[in-house]
Amino acid sequence: MLNLRNYKIGTRLIMTTFGALVLMIVFVAIALFSLNSVGEKVDHITENNIKKIDLAIEMRMRNLLISRHVRTALIYEETEKQMGEKKKVDADMLVYMEAENQFGRTLISPKGVAIYEKLVPLRKAAEESFNRLFVLIKAGNRPEIEKQFFDEFRPKMQVWFDAVGEIVELQKSNNTRDVTEIAKIKSTVQTTMLLLIGLAVIIMIPAGLWVTRQITGPLGQAVAVADAVAAGNLENEIDSTGSDEPAHLMGALSRMQSDLKSRTEAERKVANEALRIKVALDVTSNSVMVADPDGFIIYCNAAVLEMMRLAENDICKDLPNFKASTILGSNFDIYHKNTAHQRNLLAALKSIYTTEIVVGGRTFRLVASPILNERKERLGTVVEWTDRTAEVAIEQEVNSIISAATAGDFSRRIEAEKMSGFFRQISTGINDLLDVSS
C-alpha cells in the first residue's frame, strides 16, 4: 500500500487535487461530447430535415395549386381566362421545379433517393397530363377534355401528390429518429454521469479521508506528545519515520524531548547541589544573607535572622523603621543612612570586601563577596555578618585597664566571670598579672 508519509503534505494535496481535476475533466469531456452529439442532431434536424420538410410542403402546395388552376380553367368559357390559368400553372410549376431540384441535391439516404427517383417520372407524367389537358381546352373539345381530366389528369396528379407526401412522411420519420437518438444520448449521458458520480463518491471520499488521516493522525500524535512533554513526561515513544512535515515535526519533538531530559537532569543536579548548599547555610552558626544584583535580600539563614532579632532594639535607635521580621525582600539600604553610597559599593564590588559598621551602639563585621557565573556575570552578593559588640567592649575594657596599669594604677580588675572562652582566659591571666604586680 502506498505510504503517503514519504510525501510532503503539499505533494499529497497536489495529488488529491490532480485526481479531482482529472475526474472533473472527465465530467466536462463527457458533457461536451454529449452536447456536441446533441448539437449535431439538432443541426441535422434544423438544417436538413426541417428544410426538406419545407421544400416538400412547398412542392405539395404547388401540386394543389396546379390542380386548382386546372379545375378553374375548366370552369371558364373564355379562352383568355383559360390561358390565364395556364400561366398560373406554369408559374407554380417553376416554383415547384426549383424546390424539387433543391430537394434532390440534398438527398443522402438511399430511401430518400429511391423516393425522389420515383417522384420525378410521376411528376413528368402529371405535367404531360395537364399540358395535354390545356391543349384540349384551347381546342374546345369538351368530350376529350372530360375524358382527359378523369382518366389521365386526376389519377396522375393524385399519384404525384402521394409521392410528394412520401417525402414529407420520410422527413417526419427522420425527425422522429433524430429526436429518439437525442433522447438516447441524453439517457446514456445521464447514466454515465451518475456512474461517474457514484465512482467519485466511492473513490474520492475514502481517498480524501485516507489522505486527511495521513495528515491529521501524525499531527494529533505530535500534539499528544507536546502535551505530554508540557505535563513533564519526558519518556514518550515518538515515531519520526517518513519524509513529510509531520515526520520532521515528530523528529524535532524527539530531539526537544531528549534535550529537555538532559537539561532537566542537569538542572536537577544543579538544584540538588544548590539545595545542599542552602541546607548547609540554614544550619551553620555563621550569619549569612544573599542579595540580588540590585541589592534586594533574597536569602537569610536562621543565624542571621536570630542575630538581627536580638539586635533589633539597638538597631532601631539609629534606624527607627528597622524590623528583623521584614529583612527578607528588603534592600541592603536599610543598614546605611547613605543609601547611594551603599548601592554604589555593592555595584562596584569585584572581590571580597570586609568592613565594620556601628548601628545603634552595636558593632558588626561584614564580609561581602560578589557571586559570579562562569561568564563573570554578576548574579548577586553574599554577606557574612558577625556581631562584635561584646568583643569590642572587652577589647576596650582590656585596653583601659592596661593603660591604667601602665600609668601605675594596679587596682582595677577585669570582670572575667562575665566572659567565656578565650576572653575569659586572657582576662583571668591579666588579673593574675595585676595581682602579682601590685
Short mmCIF file of C-alpha atoms in Angstrom, two decimals:
data_model
loop_
_atom_site.label_atom_id
_atom_site.label_comp_id
_atom_site.label_asym_id
_atom_site.label_seq_id
_atom_site.Cartn_x
_atom_site.Cartn_y
_atom_site.Cartn_z
CA MET A 1 0.00 0.00 0.00
CA LEU A 2 1.20 3.49 -0.85
CA ASN A 3 2.81 5.14 2.16
CA LEU A 4 1.94 8.83 1.97
CA ARG A 5 4.27 9.55 4.90
CA ASN A 6 7.07 9.55 2.32
CA TYR A 7 5.43 12.52 0.56
CA LYS A 8 5.17 16.06 1.85
CA ILE A 9 1.74 17.45 2.68
CA GLY A 10 1.87 19.82 -0.30
CA THR A 11 2.59 16.90 -2.64
CA ARG A 12 -0.32 14.94 -1.19
CA LEU A 13 -2.68 17.87 -1.62
CA ILE A 14 -1.48 18.32 -5.20
CA MET A 15 -2.08 14.62 -5.87
CA THR A 16 -5.60 14.83 -4.41
CA THR A 17 -6.34 18.00 -6.34
CA PHE A 18 -4.98 16.44 -9.52
CA GLY A 19 -7.24 13.39 -9.04
CA ALA A 20 -10.28 15.63 -8.53
CA LEU A 21 -9.23 17.70 -11.56
CA VAL A 22 -8.92 14.59 -13.73
CA LEU A 23 -12.38 13.48 -12.64
CA MET A 24 -13.74 16.95 -13.37
CA ILE A 25 -12.10 16.91 -16.81
CA VAL A 26 -13.76 13.55 -17.50
CA PHE A 27 -17.14 15.01 -16.48
CA VAL A 28 -16.61 18.06 -18.68
CA ALA A 29 -15.39 15.94 -21.61
CA ILE A 30 -18.43 13.68 -21.41
CA ALA A 31 -20.71 16.70 -21.13
CA LEU A 32 -19.04 18.39 -24.11
CA PHE A 33 -19.18 15.19 -26.14
CA SER A 34 -22.86 14.71 -25.38
CA LEU A 35 -23.60 18.37 -26.10
CA ASN A 36 -21.72 18.05 -29.37
CA SER A 37 -23.72 14.95 -30.32
CA VAL A 38 -26.99 16.59 -29.38
CA GLY A 39 -25.93 19.73 -31.25
CA GLU A 40 -25.18 17.71 -34.35
CA LYS A 41 -28.59 16.07 -34.18
CA VAL A 42 -30.30 19.41 -33.62
CA ASP A 43 -28.33 20.93 -36.51
CA HIS A 44 -29.30 17.96 -38.65
CA ILE A 45 -32.96 18.45 -37.79
CA THR A 46 -32.73 22.21 -38.32
CA GLU A 47 -30.51 22.33 -41.40
CA ASN A 48 -31.63 19.15 -43.12
CA ASN A 49 -34.93 17.69 -42.01
CA ILE A 50 -36.85 20.92 -41.44
CA LYS A 51 -35.60 22.46 -44.69
CA LYS A 52 -36.52 19.30 -46.58
CA ILE A 53 -39.95 19.31 -44.95
CA ASP A 54 -40.39 22.95 -46.02
CA LEU A 55 -39.41 22.02 -49.56
CA ALA A 56 -41.75 19.01 -49.56
CA ILE A 57 -44.62 21.14 -48.24
CA GLU A 58 -43.87 23.73 -50.92
CA MET A 59 -43.95 21.00 -53.57
CA ARG A 60 -47.25 19.63 -52.22
CA MET A 61 -48.77 23.11 -52.12
CA ARG A 62 -47.77 23.75 -55.74
CA ASN A 63 -49.30 20.43 -56.67
CA LEU A 64 -52.58 21.50 -55.11
CA LEU A 65 -52.41 24.96 -56.73
CA ILE A 66 -51.79 23.42 -60.13
CA SER A 67 -54.82 21.16 -59.66
CA ARG A 68 -56.94 24.16 -58.64
CA HIS A 69 -55.79 26.25 -61.63
CA VAL A 70 -56.63 23.41 -63.99
CA ARG A 71 -60.09 23.00 -62.46
CA THR A 72 -60.62 26.78 -62.63
CA ALA A 73 -59.66 26.75 -66.33
CA LEU A 74 -62.31 24.07 -66.94
CA ILE A 75 -64.93 26.32 -65.39
CA TYR A 76 -64.16 29.32 -67.55
CA GLU A 77 -65.67 29.60 -71.02
CA GLU A 78 -63.43 32.37 -72.27
CA THR A 79 -60.19 31.24 -73.83
CA GLU A 80 -58.33 34.25 -72.43
CA LYS A 81 -59.19 33.31 -68.85
CA GLN A 82 -58.36 29.70 -69.51
CA MET A 83 -54.93 30.70 -70.80
CA GLY A 84 -54.54 32.95 -67.75
CA GLU A 85 -54.88 29.86 -65.56
CA LYS A 86 -52.35 28.15 -67.81
CA LYS A 87 -49.84 30.89 -66.97
CA LYS A 88 -50.51 30.39 -63.29
CA VAL A 89 -49.90 26.69 -63.73
CA ASP A 90 -46.60 27.40 -65.45
CA ALA A 91 -45.56 29.83 -62.69
CA ASP A 92 -46.40 27.30 -59.97
CA MET A 93 -44.57 24.65 -61.91
CA LEU A 94 -41.43 26.78 -61.99
CA VAL A 95 -41.59 27.24 -58.23
CA TYR A 96 -42.20 23.53 -57.83
CA MET A 97 -39.24 22.60 -60.02
CA GLU A 98 -36.92 24.88 -58.06
CA ALA A 99 -38.00 23.19 -54.81
CA GLU A 100 -37.74 19.72 -56.36
CA ASN A 101 -34.24 20.36 -57.72
CA GLN A 102 -33.08 21.79 -54.42
CA PHE A 103 -34.55 18.82 -52.63
CA GLY A 104 -32.81 16.40 -54.97
CA ARG A 105 -29.43 17.99 -54.35
CA THR A 106 -29.68 17.46 -50.56
CA LEU A 107 -30.63 13.79 -50.62
CA ILE A 108 -28.19 11.37 -49.00
CA SER A 109 -30.09 8.38 -47.67
CA PRO A 110 -30.86 5.51 -50.07
CA LYS A 111 -34.54 5.64 -49.14
CA GLY A 112 -34.74 9.33 -49.94
CA VAL A 113 -33.01 8.85 -53.28
CA ALA A 114 -35.41 6.00 -54.13
CA ILE A 115 -38.45 8.16 -53.37
CA TYR A 116 -37.00 11.01 -55.41
CA GLU A 117 -36.30 8.75 -58.36
CA LYS A 118 -39.89 7.55 -58.12
CA LEU A 119 -41.21 11.12 -57.86
CA VAL A 120 -39.59 12.57 -60.96
CA PRO A 121 -41.31 10.30 -63.54
CA LEU A 122 -44.63 10.70 -61.74
CA ARG A 123 -44.26 14.48 -61.83
CA LYS A 124 -43.35 14.34 -65.53
CA ALA A 125 -46.39 12.16 -66.29
CA ALA A 126 -48.69 14.56 -64.43
CA GLU A 127 -47.08 17.51 -66.19
CA GLU A 128 -47.72 15.89 -69.60
CA SER A 129 -51.28 15.21 -68.50
CA PHE A 130 -52.21 18.80 -67.58
CA ASN A 131 -50.32 20.20 -70.60
CA ARG A 132 -52.37 17.84 -72.82
CA LEU A 133 -55.49 18.98 -70.98
CA PHE A 134 -54.82 22.66 -71.75
CA VAL A 135 -54.31 21.76 -75.42
CA LEU A 136 -57.75 20.18 -75.41
CA ILE A 137 -59.20 23.16 -73.53
CA LYS A 138 -57.82 25.51 -76.11
CA ALA A 139 -59.32 23.33 -78.93
CA GLY A 140 -62.69 23.34 -77.15
CA ASN A 141 -63.22 19.59 -77.44
CA ARG A 142 -65.39 19.03 -74.39
CA PRO A 143 -65.72 15.25 -74.53
CA GLU A 144 -61.98 14.81 -74.88
CA ILE A 145 -61.41 17.31 -72.09
CA GLU A 146 -63.60 15.39 -69.70
CA LYS A 147 -62.03 12.09 -70.71
CA GLN A 148 -58.52 13.51 -70.26
CA PHE A 149 -59.45 15.07 -66.90
CA PHE A 150 -60.94 11.96 -65.35
CA ASP A 151 -58.84 9.27 -66.96
CA GLU A 152 -55.41 10.92 -67.04
CA PHE A 153 -55.17 14.17 -65.10
CA ARG A 154 -56.80 13.27 -61.77
CA PRO A 155 -55.11 9.87 -61.27
CA LYS A 156 -51.67 11.15 -62.25
CA MET A 157 -52.00 14.30 -60.10
CA GLN A 158 -53.05 12.12 -57.17
CA VAL A 159 -50.12 9.73 -57.66
CA TRP A 160 -47.78 12.75 -57.90
CA PHE A 161 -49.34 14.24 -54.77
CA ASP A 162 -48.93 10.94 -52.89
CA ALA A 163 -45.25 10.73 -53.93
CA VAL A 164 -44.65 14.20 -52.52
CA GLY A 165 -46.47 13.05 -49.38
CA GLU A 166 -43.99 10.17 -49.06
CA ILE A 167 -41.21 12.74 -48.93
CA VAL A 168 -43.00 14.61 -46.15
CA GLU A 169 -43.51 11.39 -44.20
CA LEU A 170 -39.86 10.45 -44.72
CA GLN A 171 -38.69 13.72 -43.21
CA LYS A 172 -41.10 13.34 -40.31
CA SER A 173 -39.69 9.87 -39.76
CA ASN A 174 -36.15 11.29 -39.87
CA ASN A 175 -37.13 13.91 -37.27
CA THR A 176 -38.60 11.25 -35.00
CA ARG A 177 -35.46 9.14 -35.41
CA ASP A 178 -33.15 12.06 -34.58
CA VAL A 179 -35.25 13.05 -31.54
CA THR A 180 -35.12 9.44 -30.37
CA GLU A 181 -31.33 9.44 -30.79
CA ILE A 182 -31.12 12.68 -28.80
CA ALA A 183 -33.16 11.11 -26.01
CA LYS A 184 -30.92 8.04 -26.17
CA ILE A 185 -27.78 10.22 -25.93
CA LYS A 186 -29.33 12.10 -23.02
CA SER A 187 -30.15 8.84 -21.24
CA THR A 188 -26.66 7.46 -21.89
CA VAL A 189 -25.01 10.64 -20.65
CA GLN A 190 -27.18 10.71 -17.54
CA THR A 191 -26.35 7.07 -16.79
CA THR A 192 -22.65 7.67 -17.39
CA MET A 193 -22.61 10.80 -15.24
CA LEU A 194 -24.45 9.01 -12.43
CA LEU A 195 -21.99 6.13 -12.63
CA LEU A 196 -19.05 8.56 -12.55
CA ILE A 197 -20.57 10.44 -9.62
CA GLY A 198 -21.05 7.16 -7.80
CA LEU A 199 -17.48 6.18 -8.66
CA ALA A 200 -16.25 9.56 -7.42
CA VAL A 201 -18.15 9.10 -4.16
CA ILE A 202 -16.78 5.57 -3.76
CA ILE A 203 -13.19 6.56 -4.57
CA MET A 204 -12.72 10.23 -3.70
CA ILE A 205 -14.41 10.27 -0.26
CA PRO A 206 -12.41 7.30 1.12
CA ALA A 207 -9.29 8.65 -0.60
CA GLY A 208 -9.90 12.08 0.92
CA LEU A 209 -10.47 10.58 4.36
CA TRP A 210 -7.35 8.47 3.96
CA VAL A 211 -5.22 11.44 2.93
CA THR A 212 -6.73 13.54 5.73
CA ARG A 213 -5.98 10.89 8.34
CA GLN A 214 -2.47 10.54 6.97
CA ILE A 215 -2.07 14.25 7.78
CA THR A 216 -4.16 14.71 10.94
CA GLY A 217 -3.08 11.40 12.55
CA PRO A 218 0.62 12.32 12.88
CA LEU A 219 -0.31 15.89 13.81
CA GLY A 220 -2.59 14.54 16.55
CA GLN A 221 0.27 12.35 17.79
CA ALA A 222 2.54 15.40 17.75
CA VAL A 223 0.01 17.39 19.79
CA ALA A 224 -0.31 14.49 22.27
CA VAL A 225 3.46 14.28 22.63
CA ALA A 226 3.73 18.07 23.05
CA ASP A 227 1.02 17.99 25.74
CA ALA A 228 2.79 15.11 27.49
CA VAL A 229 6.11 16.96 27.40
CA ALA A 230 4.40 20.11 28.69
CA ALA A 231 2.99 18.00 31.54
CA GLY A 232 6.51 16.84 32.43
CA ASN A 233 6.51 13.38 30.82
CA LEU A 234 9.84 13.04 29.00
CA GLU A 235 9.58 9.28 28.36
CA ASN A 236 7.26 9.37 25.31
CA GLU A 237 7.73 7.00 22.38
CA ILE A 238 7.94 9.17 19.26
CA ASP A 239 7.62 7.74 15.73
CA SER A 240 9.50 10.03 13.35
CA THR A 241 9.56 7.71 10.31
CA GLY A 242 8.73 9.28 6.96
CA SER A 243 9.77 12.34 4.99
CA ASP A 244 6.74 14.60 5.38
CA GLU A 245 6.30 17.65 7.59
CA PRO A 246 4.68 15.72 10.49
CA ALA A 247 7.66 13.33 10.44
CA HIS A 248 10.02 16.32 10.65
CA LEU A 249 7.86 17.73 13.45
CA MET A 250 7.98 14.41 15.34
CA GLY A 251 11.76 14.33 14.84
CA ALA A 252 12.01 17.84 16.26
CA LEU A 253 9.81 16.82 19.20
CA SER A 254 12.04 13.79 19.78
CA ARG A 255 15.14 15.99 19.85
CA MET A 256 13.37 18.52 22.05
CA GLN A 257 12.31 15.78 24.49
CA SER A 258 15.87 14.44 24.58
CA ASP A 259 17.30 17.92 25.10
CA LEU A 260 14.76 18.71 27.80
CA LYS A 261 15.50 15.42 29.52
CA SER A 262 19.24 16.15 29.52
CA ARG A 263 18.63 19.73 30.61
CA THR A 264 16.21 18.63 33.32
CA GLU A 265 18.70 16.13 34.66
CA ALA A 266 21.40 18.79 34.64
CA GLU A 267 19.10 21.30 36.31
CA ARG A 268 18.06 18.69 38.86
CA LYS A 269 21.73 18.08 39.59
CA VAL A 270 22.35 21.79 39.99
CA ALA A 271 19.21 22.13 42.11
CA ASN A 272 20.37 19.32 44.37
CA GLU A 273 23.74 20.99 44.74
CA ALA A 274 22.07 24.31 45.47
CA LEU A 275 19.78 22.59 47.97
CA ARG A 276 22.74 21.04 49.77
CA ILE A 277 24.38 24.45 49.97
CA LYS A 278 21.16 26.06 51.21
CA VAL A 279 20.64 23.38 53.85
CA ALA A 280 24.26 23.80 54.96
CA LEU A 281 23.79 27.57 55.18
CA ASP A 282 20.50 27.13 57.02
CA VAL A 283 22.12 25.12 59.81
CA THR A 284 25.50 26.87 60.02
CA SER A 285 26.19 29.12 63.00
CA ASN A 286 27.62 31.80 60.70
CA SER A 287 25.17 34.59 59.91
CA VAL A 288 24.74 34.74 56.11
CA MET A 289 22.43 36.63 53.76
CA VAL A 290 22.32 36.84 49.95
CA ALA A 291 21.16 39.77 47.82
CA ASP A 292 20.36 40.00 44.09
CA PRO A 293 22.32 42.37 41.75
CA ASP A 294 20.01 45.23 42.78
CA GLY A 295 20.74 44.76 46.49
CA PHE A 296 17.42 43.12 47.45
CA ILE A 297 17.86 40.42 50.08
CA ILE A 298 16.65 37.07 48.70
CA TYR A 299 18.00 34.72 51.38
CA CYS A 300 18.73 34.82 55.12
CA ASN A 301 19.76 31.83 57.22
CA ALA A 302 18.43 31.21 60.72
CA ALA A 303 21.61 32.52 62.40
CA VAL A 304 21.45 35.97 60.79
CA LEU A 305 17.72 36.28 61.47
CA GLU A 306 18.28 35.41 65.15
CA MET A 307 21.19 37.84 65.36
CA MET A 308 19.06 40.64 63.89
CA ARG A 309 16.14 39.79 66.18
CA LEU A 310 18.40 40.10 69.25
CA ALA A 311 19.89 43.37 67.97
CA GLU A 312 16.59 44.84 66.70
CA ASN A 313 16.02 47.21 69.67
CA ASP A 314 19.54 48.63 69.49
CA ILE A 315 19.47 48.99 65.69
CA CYS A 316 16.16 50.88 65.91
CA LYS A 317 17.95 53.63 67.82
CA ASP A 318 19.64 54.67 64.56
CA LEU A 319 17.20 53.09 62.11
CA PRO A 320 13.68 53.54 63.53
CA ASN A 321 11.97 51.65 60.63
CA PHE A 322 14.11 48.53 61.02
CA LYS A 323 12.30 45.21 61.69
CA ALA A 324 14.04 41.87 61.81
CA SER A 325 10.89 40.15 60.52
CA THR A 326 10.92 42.16 57.24
CA ILE A 327 14.58 41.74 56.33
CA LEU A 328 13.85 39.16 53.62
CA GLY A 329 12.85 41.05 50.47
CA SER A 330 14.17 44.39 51.69
CA ASN A 331 17.21 46.21 50.34
CA PHE A 332 20.67 46.50 51.87
CA ASP A 333 19.97 50.23 52.06
CA ILE A 334 18.21 49.72 55.38
CA TYR A 335 21.60 49.28 57.12
CA HIS A 336 23.08 52.52 55.91
CA LYS A 337 21.99 56.09 56.27
CA ASN A 338 23.61 56.99 52.93
CA THR A 339 21.72 54.64 50.57
CA ALA A 340 23.52 55.87 47.43
CA HIS A 341 26.89 55.04 48.98
CA GLN A 342 25.68 51.52 49.87
CA ARG A 343 24.35 50.83 46.36
CA ASN A 344 27.48 52.09 44.65
CA LEU A 345 29.60 49.99 46.97
CA LEU A 346 27.70 46.80 46.11
CA ALA A 347 27.55 47.58 42.37
CA ALA A 348 31.33 48.13 42.21
CA LEU A 349 32.16 45.04 44.26
CA LYS A 350 34.63 42.81 42.33
CA SER A 351 36.24 40.78 45.15
CA ILE A 352 35.88 40.08 48.86
CA TYR A 353 35.25 43.25 50.86
CA THR A 354 35.47 43.44 54.65
CA THR A 355 34.20 46.31 56.76
CA GLU A 356 32.71 47.13 60.15
CA ILE A 357 29.67 49.21 60.81
CA VAL A 358 28.24 50.61 64.03
CA VAL A 359 24.46 50.77 64.22
CA GLY A 360 22.59 51.61 67.42
CA GLY A 361 25.68 51.05 69.51
CA ARG A 362 26.31 47.60 68.07
CA THR A 363 29.38 46.75 66.04
CA PHE A 364 29.01 44.42 63.07
CA ARG A 365 31.73 42.97 60.87
CA LEU A 366 30.59 42.45 57.24
CA VAL A 367 32.42 40.25 54.76
CA ALA A 368 30.83 40.77 51.32
CA SER A 369 31.66 38.66 48.25
CA PRO A 370 30.29 39.03 44.70
CA ILE A 371 28.51 35.98 43.19
CA LEU A 372 29.65 35.49 39.57
CA ASN A 373 28.77 32.84 36.98
CA GLU A 374 31.18 31.18 34.54
CA ARG A 375 30.80 34.17 32.19
CA LYS A 376 31.77 36.57 35.01
CA GLU A 377 28.26 37.95 35.08
CA ARG A 378 27.08 39.39 38.39
CA LEU A 379 24.34 37.25 39.98
CA GLY A 380 24.28 38.87 43.40
CA THR A 381 26.21 39.35 46.65
CA VAL A 382 26.72 37.11 49.71
CA VAL A 383 27.35 38.85 53.05
CA GLU A 384 28.54 37.21 56.27
CA TRP A 385 27.61 39.11 59.41
CA THR A 386 29.37 38.96 62.78
CA ASP A 387 28.13 40.82 65.86
CA ARG A 388 31.35 42.00 67.51
CA THR A 389 29.68 44.22 70.10
CA ALA A 390 30.79 42.10 73.10
CA GLU A 391 34.27 41.60 71.68
CA VAL A 392 34.70 45.31 71.12
CA ALA A 393 33.54 46.06 74.68
CA ILE A 394 36.07 43.55 76.11
CA GLU A 395 38.81 44.95 73.91
CA GLN A 396 38.05 48.44 75.13
CA GLU A 397 37.95 47.33 78.81
CA VAL A 398 41.27 45.43 78.48
CA ASN A 399 42.88 48.41 76.78
CA SER A 400 41.62 50.72 79.54
CA ILE A 401 42.99 48.51 82.38
CA ILE A 402 46.31 48.01 80.63
CA SER A 403 46.59 51.76 80.09
CA ALA A 404 45.87 52.33 83.81
CA ALA A 405 48.46 49.75 84.85
CA THR A 406 50.97 51.37 82.60
CA ALA A 407 50.29 54.60 84.44
CA GLY A 408 50.93 52.82 87.81
CA ASP A 409 47.31 52.09 88.78
CA PHE A 410 47.12 48.33 89.56
CA SER A 411 43.85 48.47 91.43
CA ARG A 412 41.49 47.91 88.52
CA ARG A 413 40.38 44.40 87.54
CA ILE A 414 38.58 42.81 84.55
CA GLU A 415 35.28 41.09 85.35
CA ALA A 416 36.38 37.73 83.94
CA GLU A 417 33.38 35.88 85.40
CA LYS A 418 31.15 37.69 82.90
CA MET A 419 33.19 36.36 79.95
CA SER A 420 33.74 33.00 78.35
CA GLY A 421 36.24 31.18 76.23
CA PHE A 422 39.36 32.90 75.07
CA PHE A 423 38.37 36.27 76.52
CA ARG A 424 37.79 34.74 79.96
CA GLN A 425 41.20 33.06 79.88
CA ILE A 426 43.06 36.19 78.84
CA SER A 427 41.10 38.32 81.34
CA THR A 428 41.95 35.91 84.20
CA GLY A 429 45.61 36.00 83.14
CA ILE A 430 45.69 39.82 83.14
CA ASN A 431 44.01 39.94 86.57
CA ASP A 432 46.60 37.49 87.97
CA LEU A 433 49.41 39.56 86.50
CA LEU A 434 47.99 42.71 88.11
CA ASP A 435 47.74 40.91 91.44
CA VAL A 436 51.42 39.98 91.32
CA SER A 437 52.46 43.45 90.22
CA SER A 438 50.52 45.17 92.97
#
